[in-house]
PDB file of C-alpha atoms and ligand atoms in Angstrom:
ATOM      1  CA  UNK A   1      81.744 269.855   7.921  1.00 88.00           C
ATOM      2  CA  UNK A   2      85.310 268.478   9.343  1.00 95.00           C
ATOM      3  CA  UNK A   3      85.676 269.827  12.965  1.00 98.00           C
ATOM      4  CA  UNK A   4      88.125 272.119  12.982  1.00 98.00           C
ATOM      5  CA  UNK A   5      90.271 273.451  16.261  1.00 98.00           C
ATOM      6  CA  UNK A   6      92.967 276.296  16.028  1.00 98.00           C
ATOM      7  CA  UNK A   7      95.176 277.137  18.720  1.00 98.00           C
ATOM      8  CA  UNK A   8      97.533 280.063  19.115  1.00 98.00           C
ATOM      9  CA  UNK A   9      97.759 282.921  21.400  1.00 98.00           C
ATOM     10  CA  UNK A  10      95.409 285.922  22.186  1.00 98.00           C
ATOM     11  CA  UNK A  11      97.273 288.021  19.368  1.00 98.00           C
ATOM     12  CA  UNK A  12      97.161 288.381  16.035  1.00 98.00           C
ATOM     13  CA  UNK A  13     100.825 287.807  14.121  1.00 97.00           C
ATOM     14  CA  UNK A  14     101.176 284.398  12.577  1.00 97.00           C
ATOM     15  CA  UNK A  15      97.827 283.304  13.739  1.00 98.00           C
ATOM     16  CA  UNK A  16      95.293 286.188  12.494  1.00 98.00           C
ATOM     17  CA  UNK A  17      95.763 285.300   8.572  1.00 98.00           C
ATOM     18  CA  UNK A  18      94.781 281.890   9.886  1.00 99.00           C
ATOM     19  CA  UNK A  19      91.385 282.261  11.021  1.00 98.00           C
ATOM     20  CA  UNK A  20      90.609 285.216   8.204  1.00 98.00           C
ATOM     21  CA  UNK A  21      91.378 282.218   5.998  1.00 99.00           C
ATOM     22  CA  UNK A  22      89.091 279.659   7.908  1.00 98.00           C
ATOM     23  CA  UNK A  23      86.152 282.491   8.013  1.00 98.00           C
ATOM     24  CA  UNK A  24      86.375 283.397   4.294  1.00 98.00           C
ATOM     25  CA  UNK A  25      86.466 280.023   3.657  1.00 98.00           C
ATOM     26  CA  UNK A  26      82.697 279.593   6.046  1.00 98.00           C
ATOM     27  CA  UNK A  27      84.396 276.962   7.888  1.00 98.00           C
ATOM     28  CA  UNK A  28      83.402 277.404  11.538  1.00 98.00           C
ATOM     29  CA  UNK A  29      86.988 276.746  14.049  1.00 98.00           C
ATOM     30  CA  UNK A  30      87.341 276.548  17.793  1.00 98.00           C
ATOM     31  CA  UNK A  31      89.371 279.587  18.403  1.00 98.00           C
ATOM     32  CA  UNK A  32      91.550 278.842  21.381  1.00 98.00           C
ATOM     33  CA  UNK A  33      93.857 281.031  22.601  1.00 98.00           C
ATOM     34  CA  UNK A  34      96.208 279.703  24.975  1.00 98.00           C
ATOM     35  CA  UNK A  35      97.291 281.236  28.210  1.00 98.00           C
ATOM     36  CA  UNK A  36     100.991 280.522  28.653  1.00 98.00           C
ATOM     37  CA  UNK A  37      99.891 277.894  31.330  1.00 98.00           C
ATOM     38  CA  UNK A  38      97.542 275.984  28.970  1.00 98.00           C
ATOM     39  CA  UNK A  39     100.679 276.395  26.359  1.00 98.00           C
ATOM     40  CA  UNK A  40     103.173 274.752  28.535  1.00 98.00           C
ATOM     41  CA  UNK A  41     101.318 271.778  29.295  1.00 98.00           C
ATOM     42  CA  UNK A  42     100.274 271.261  25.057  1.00 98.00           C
ATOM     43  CA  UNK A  43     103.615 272.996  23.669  1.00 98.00           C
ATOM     44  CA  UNK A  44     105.066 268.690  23.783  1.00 98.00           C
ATOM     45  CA  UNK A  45     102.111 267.544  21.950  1.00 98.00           C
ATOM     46  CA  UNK A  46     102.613 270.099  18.909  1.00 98.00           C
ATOM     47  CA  UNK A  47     104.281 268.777  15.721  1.00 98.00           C
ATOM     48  CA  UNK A  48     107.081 271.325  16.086  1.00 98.00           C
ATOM     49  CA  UNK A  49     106.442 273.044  20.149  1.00 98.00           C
ATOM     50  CA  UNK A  50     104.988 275.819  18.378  1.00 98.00           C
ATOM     51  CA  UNK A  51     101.955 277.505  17.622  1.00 98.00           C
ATOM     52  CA  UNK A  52      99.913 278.271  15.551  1.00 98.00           C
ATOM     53  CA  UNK A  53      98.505 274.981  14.969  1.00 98.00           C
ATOM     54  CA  UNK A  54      95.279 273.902  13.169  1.00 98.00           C
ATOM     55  CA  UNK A  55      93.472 270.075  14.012  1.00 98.00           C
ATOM     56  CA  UNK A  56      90.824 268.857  11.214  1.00 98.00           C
ATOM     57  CA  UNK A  57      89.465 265.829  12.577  1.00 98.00           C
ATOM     58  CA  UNK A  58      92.251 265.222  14.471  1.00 98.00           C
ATOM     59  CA  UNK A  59      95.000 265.912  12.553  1.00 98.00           C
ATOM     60  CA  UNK A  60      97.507 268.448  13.167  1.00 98.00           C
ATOM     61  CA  UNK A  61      99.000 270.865  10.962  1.00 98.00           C
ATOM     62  CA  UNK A  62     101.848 273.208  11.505  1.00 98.00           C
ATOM     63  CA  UNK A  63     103.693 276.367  10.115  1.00 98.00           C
ATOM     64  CA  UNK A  64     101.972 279.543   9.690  1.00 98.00           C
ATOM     65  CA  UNK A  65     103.051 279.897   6.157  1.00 98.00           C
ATOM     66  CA  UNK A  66     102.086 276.505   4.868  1.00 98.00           C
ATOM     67  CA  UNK A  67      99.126 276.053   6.710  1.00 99.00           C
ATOM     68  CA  UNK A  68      97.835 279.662   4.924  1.00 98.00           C
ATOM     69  CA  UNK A  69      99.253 278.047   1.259  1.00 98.00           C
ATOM     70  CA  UNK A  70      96.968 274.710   2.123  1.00 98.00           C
ATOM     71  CA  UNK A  71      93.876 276.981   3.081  1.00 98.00           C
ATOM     72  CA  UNK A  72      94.022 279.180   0.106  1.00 98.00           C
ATOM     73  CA  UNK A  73      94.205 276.078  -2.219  1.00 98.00           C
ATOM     74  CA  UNK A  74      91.456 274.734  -0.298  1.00 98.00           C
ATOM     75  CA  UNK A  75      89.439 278.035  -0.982  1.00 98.00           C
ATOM     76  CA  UNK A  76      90.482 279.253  -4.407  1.00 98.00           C
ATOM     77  CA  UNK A  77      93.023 282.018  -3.019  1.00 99.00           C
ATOM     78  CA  UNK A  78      96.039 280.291  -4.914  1.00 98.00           C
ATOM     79  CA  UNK A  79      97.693 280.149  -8.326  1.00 98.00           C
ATOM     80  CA  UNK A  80      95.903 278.000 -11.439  1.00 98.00           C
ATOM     81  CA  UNK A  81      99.163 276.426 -11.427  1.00 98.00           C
ATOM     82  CA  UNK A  82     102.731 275.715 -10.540  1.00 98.00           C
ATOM     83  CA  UNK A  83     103.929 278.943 -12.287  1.00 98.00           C
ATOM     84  CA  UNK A  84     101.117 281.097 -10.273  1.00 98.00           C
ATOM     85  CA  UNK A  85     102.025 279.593  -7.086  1.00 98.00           C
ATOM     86  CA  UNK A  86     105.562 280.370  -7.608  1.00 98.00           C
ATOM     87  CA  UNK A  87     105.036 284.123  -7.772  1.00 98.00           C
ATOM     88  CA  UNK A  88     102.750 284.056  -5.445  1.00 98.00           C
ATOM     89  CA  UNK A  89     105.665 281.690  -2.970  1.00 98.00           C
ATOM     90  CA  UNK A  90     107.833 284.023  -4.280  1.00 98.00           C
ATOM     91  CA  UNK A  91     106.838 287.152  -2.432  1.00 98.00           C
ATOM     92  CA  UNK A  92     105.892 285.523   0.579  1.00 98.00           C
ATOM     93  CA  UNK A  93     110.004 284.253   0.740  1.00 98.00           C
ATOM     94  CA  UNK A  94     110.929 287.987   0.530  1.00 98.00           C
ATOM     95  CA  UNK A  95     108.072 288.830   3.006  1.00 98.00           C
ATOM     96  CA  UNK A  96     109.201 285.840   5.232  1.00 98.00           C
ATOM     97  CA  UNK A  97     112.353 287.451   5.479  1.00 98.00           C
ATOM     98  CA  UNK A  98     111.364 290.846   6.650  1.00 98.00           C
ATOM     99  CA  UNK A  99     109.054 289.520   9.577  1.00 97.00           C
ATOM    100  CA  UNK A 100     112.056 286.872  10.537  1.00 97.00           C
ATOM    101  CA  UNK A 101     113.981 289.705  11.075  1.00 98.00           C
ATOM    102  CA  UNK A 102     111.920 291.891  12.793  1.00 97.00           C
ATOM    103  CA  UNK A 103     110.378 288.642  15.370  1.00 97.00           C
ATOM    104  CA  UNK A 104     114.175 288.108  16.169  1.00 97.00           C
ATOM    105  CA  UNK A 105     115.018 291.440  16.638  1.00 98.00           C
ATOM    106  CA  UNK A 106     111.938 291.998  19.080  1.00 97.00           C
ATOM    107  CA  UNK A 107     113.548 288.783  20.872  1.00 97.00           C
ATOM    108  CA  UNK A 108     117.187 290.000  20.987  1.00 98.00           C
ATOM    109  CA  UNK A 109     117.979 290.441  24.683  1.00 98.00           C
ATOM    110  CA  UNK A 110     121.418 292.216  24.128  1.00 98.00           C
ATOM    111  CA  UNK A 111     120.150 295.695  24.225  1.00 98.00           C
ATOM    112  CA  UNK A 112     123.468 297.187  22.695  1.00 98.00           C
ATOM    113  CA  UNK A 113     123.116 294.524  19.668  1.00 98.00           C
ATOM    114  CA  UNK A 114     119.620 295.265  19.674  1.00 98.00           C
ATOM    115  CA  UNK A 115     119.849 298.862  19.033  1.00 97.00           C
ATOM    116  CA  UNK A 116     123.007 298.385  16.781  1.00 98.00           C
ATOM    117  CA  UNK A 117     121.096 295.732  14.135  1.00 98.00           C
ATOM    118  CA  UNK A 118     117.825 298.457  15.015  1.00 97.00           C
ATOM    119  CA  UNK A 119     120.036 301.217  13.701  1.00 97.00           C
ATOM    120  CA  UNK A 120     121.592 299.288  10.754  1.00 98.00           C
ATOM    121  CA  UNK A 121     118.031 298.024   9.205  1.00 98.00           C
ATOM    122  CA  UNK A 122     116.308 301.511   9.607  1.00 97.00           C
ATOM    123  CA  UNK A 123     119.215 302.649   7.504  1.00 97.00           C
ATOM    124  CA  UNK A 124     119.509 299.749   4.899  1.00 96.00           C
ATOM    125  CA  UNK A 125     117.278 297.122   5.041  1.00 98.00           C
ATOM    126  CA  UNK A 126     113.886 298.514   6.066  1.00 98.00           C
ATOM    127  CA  UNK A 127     113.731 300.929   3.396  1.00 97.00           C
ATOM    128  CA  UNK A 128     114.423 299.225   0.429  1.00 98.00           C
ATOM    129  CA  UNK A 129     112.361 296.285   1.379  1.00 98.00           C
ATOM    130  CA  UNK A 130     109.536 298.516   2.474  1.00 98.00           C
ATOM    131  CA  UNK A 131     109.774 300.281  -0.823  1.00 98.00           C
ATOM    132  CA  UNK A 132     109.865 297.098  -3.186  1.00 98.00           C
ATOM    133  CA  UNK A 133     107.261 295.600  -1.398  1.00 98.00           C
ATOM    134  CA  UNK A 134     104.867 298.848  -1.467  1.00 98.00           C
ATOM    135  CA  UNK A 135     105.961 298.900  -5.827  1.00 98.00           C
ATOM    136  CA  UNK A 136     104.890 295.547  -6.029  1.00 98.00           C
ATOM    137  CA  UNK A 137     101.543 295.858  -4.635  1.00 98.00           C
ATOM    138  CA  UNK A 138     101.239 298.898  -7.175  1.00 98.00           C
ATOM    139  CA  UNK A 139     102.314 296.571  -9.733  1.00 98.00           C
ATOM    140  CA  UNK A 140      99.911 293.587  -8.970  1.00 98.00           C
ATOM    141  CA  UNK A 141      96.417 295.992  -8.530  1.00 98.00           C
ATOM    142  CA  UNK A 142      96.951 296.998  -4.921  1.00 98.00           C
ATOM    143  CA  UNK A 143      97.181 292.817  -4.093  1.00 98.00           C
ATOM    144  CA  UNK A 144     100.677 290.954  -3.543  1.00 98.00           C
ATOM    145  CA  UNK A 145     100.906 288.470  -6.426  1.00 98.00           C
ATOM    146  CA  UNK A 146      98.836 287.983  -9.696  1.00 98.00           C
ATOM    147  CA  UNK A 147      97.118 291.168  -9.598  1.00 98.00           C
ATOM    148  CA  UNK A 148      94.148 289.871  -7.364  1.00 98.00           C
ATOM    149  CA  UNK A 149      92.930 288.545  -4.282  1.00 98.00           C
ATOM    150  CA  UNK A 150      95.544 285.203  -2.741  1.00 99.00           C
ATOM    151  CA  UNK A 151      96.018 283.925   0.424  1.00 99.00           C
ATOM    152  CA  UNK A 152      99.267 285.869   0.818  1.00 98.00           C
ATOM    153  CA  UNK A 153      97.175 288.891   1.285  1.00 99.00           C
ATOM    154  CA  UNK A 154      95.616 286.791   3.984  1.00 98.00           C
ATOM    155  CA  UNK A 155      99.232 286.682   5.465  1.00 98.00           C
ATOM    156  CA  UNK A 156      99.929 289.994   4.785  1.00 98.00           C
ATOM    157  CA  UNK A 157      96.883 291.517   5.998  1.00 98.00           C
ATOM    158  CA  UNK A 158      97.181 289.537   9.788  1.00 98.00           C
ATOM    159  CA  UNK A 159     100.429 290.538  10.320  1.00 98.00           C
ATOM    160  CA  UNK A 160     100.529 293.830   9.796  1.00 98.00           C
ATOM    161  CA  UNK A 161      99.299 295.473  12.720  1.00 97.00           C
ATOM    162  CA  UNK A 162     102.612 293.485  14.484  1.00 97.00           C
ATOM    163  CA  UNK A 163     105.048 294.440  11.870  1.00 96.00           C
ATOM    164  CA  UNK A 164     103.981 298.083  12.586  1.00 94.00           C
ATOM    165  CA  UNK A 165     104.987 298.164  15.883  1.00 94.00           C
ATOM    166  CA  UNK A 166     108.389 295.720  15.740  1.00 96.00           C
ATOM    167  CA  UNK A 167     109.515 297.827  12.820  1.00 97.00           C
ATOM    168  CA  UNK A 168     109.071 301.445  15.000  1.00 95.00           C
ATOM    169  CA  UNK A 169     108.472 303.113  11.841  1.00 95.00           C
ATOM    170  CA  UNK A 170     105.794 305.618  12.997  1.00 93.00           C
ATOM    171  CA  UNK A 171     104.790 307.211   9.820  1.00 96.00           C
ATOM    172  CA  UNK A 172     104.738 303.407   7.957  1.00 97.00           C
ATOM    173  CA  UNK A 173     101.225 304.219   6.556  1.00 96.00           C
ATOM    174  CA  UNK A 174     101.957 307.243   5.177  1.00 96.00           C
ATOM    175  CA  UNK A 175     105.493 306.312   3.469  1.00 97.00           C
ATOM    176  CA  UNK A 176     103.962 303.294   1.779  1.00 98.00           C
ATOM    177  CA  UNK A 177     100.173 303.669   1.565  1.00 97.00           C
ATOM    178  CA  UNK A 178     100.071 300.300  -0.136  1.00 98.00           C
ATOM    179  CA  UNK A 179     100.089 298.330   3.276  1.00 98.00           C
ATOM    180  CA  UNK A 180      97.286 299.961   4.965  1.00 98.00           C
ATOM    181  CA  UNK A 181      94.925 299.686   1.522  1.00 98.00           C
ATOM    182  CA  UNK A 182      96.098 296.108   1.453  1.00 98.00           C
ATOM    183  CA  UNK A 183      95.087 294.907   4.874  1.00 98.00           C
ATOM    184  CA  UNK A 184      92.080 297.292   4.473  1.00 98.00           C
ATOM    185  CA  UNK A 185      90.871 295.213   1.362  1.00 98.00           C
ATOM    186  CA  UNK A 186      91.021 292.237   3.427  1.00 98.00           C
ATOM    187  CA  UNK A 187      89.606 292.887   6.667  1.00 98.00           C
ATOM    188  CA  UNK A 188      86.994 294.677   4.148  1.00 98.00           C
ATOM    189  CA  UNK A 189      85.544 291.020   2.538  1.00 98.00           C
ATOM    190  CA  UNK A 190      82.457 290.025   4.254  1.00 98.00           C
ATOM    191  CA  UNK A 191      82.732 286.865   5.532  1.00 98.00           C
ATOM    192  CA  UNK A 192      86.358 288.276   6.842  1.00 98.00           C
ATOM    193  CA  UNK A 193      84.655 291.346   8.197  1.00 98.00           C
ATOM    194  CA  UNK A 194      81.946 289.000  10.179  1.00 98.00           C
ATOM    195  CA  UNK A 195      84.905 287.339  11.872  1.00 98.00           C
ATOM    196  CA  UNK A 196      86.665 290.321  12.909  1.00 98.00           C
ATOM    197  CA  UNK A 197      84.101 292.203  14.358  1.00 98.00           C
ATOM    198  CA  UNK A 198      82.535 289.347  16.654  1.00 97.00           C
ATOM    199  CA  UNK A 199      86.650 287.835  17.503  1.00 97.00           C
ATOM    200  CA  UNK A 200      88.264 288.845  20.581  1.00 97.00           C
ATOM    201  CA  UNK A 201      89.976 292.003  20.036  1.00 96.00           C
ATOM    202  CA  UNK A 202      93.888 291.906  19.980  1.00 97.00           C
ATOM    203  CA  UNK A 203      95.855 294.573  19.203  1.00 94.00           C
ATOM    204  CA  UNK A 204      98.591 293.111  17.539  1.00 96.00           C
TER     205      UNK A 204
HETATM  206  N1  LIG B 301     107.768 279.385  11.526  1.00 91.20           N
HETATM  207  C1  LIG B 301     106.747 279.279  12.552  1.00 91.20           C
HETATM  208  C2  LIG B 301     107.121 280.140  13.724  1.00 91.20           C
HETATM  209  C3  LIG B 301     106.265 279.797  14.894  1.00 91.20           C
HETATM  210  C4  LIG B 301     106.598 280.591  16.131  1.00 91.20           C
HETATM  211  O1  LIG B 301     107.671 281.223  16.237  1.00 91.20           O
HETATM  212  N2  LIG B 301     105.678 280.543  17.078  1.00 91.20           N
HETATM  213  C5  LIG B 301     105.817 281.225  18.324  1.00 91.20           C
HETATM  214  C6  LIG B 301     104.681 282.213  18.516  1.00 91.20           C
HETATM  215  S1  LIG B 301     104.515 283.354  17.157  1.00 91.20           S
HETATM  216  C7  LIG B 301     105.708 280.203  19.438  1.00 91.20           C
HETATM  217  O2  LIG B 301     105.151 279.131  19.274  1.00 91.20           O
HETATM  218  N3  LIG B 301     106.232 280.560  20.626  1.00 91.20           N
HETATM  219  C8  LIG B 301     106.099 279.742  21.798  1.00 91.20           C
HETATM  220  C9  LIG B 301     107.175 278.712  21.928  1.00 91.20           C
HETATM  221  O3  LIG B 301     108.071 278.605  21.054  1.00 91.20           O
HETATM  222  O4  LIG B 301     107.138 277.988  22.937  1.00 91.20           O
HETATM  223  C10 LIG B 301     105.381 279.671  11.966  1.00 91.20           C
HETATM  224  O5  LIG B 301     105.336 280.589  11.124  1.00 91.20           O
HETATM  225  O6  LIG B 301     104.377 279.069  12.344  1.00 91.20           O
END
């Protein structure tokens, strides 16, 4: 078995789908989560000065998005083929999207643009976003793409908890029940399940 080391922070957002990925697919990972100490001193030897980062055997490999595309090939989560992945790539552009915009609005020191863009998304962008992405869950069997189980789910699924709180939408799970029964399904497989009940606990 290829040593594997992943490194990220003690929190789940564009790390969690990561290591749900590595346990579901039995592969045993050095979970380190860096204090912002440890991060300073590694951040120059990191393909892009960001994390999360996975090393098998040495090598690095960056990009929360791709690296969760290369793990579900590895472990049967993608499409049979190029048409597959592209619905699958698909959603996870429009998903991209909504958590780019979120992260950066969490970041936006301006607090009078802050609550001006805040204002602006609750009123057009959140909702119809929110409310396409909860359809097409309903359309593909309570899953993001193809009807079952693929590693965007994964991504979906780790993230959540953090989009909850960046988007301030306090009834989320009750508007669009989708996105609770989707990360539920998830953290619900077995080997998945193992991981997150002996991990650290973060709460976002
Ligand atoms: N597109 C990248 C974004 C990575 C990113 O923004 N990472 C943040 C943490 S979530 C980071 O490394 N922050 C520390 C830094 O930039 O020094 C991905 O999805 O992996």
């Amino acid at each position: 078995m290829p040593e594997v080391k992943f490194y990220y922070f003690h929190v789940k957002v564009a790390g969690e789908a990561i290591r749900m990925l590595l346990a579901y697919g039995s592969q045993e990972f050095e979970d380190i989560r860096l204090s912002d100490e440890e991060w300073a001193a590694l951040k120059p030897t990191m393909p892009f000065g960001q994390l999360p980062v996975l090393e098998i055997d040495g090598k690095k490999y960056a990009q929360s998005i791709a690296i969760s595309r290369y793990l579900g090939r590895k472990y049967g989560l993608a499409g049979k083929d190029i048409e597959e992945d592209f619905q699958i790539d698909q959603v996870m552009d429009f998903f991209g999207d909504l958590r780019t915009r979120a992260i950066a609005l969490f970041h936006e020191e301006d607090e009078a643009n802050k609550a001006k863009i805040q204002k602006e998304y609750e009123k057009n962008y959140y909702p119809v976003t929110l409310k396409k992405l909860n359809e097409i869950i309903t359309e593909n069997n309570g899953h993001l793409a193809l009807g079952k189980l693929t590693w965007a789910d994964f991504v979906f699924a780790g993230i959540y908890d953090c989009l909850r709180v960046l988007l301030k939408i306090p009834d989320i799970d009750e508007q669009f029940p989708n996105f609770k029964k989707l990360q539920k399904s998830v953290l619900s497989i077995p080997k998945v399940k193992a991981y997150c009940d002996k991990a650290p606990k973060a709460d976002w």
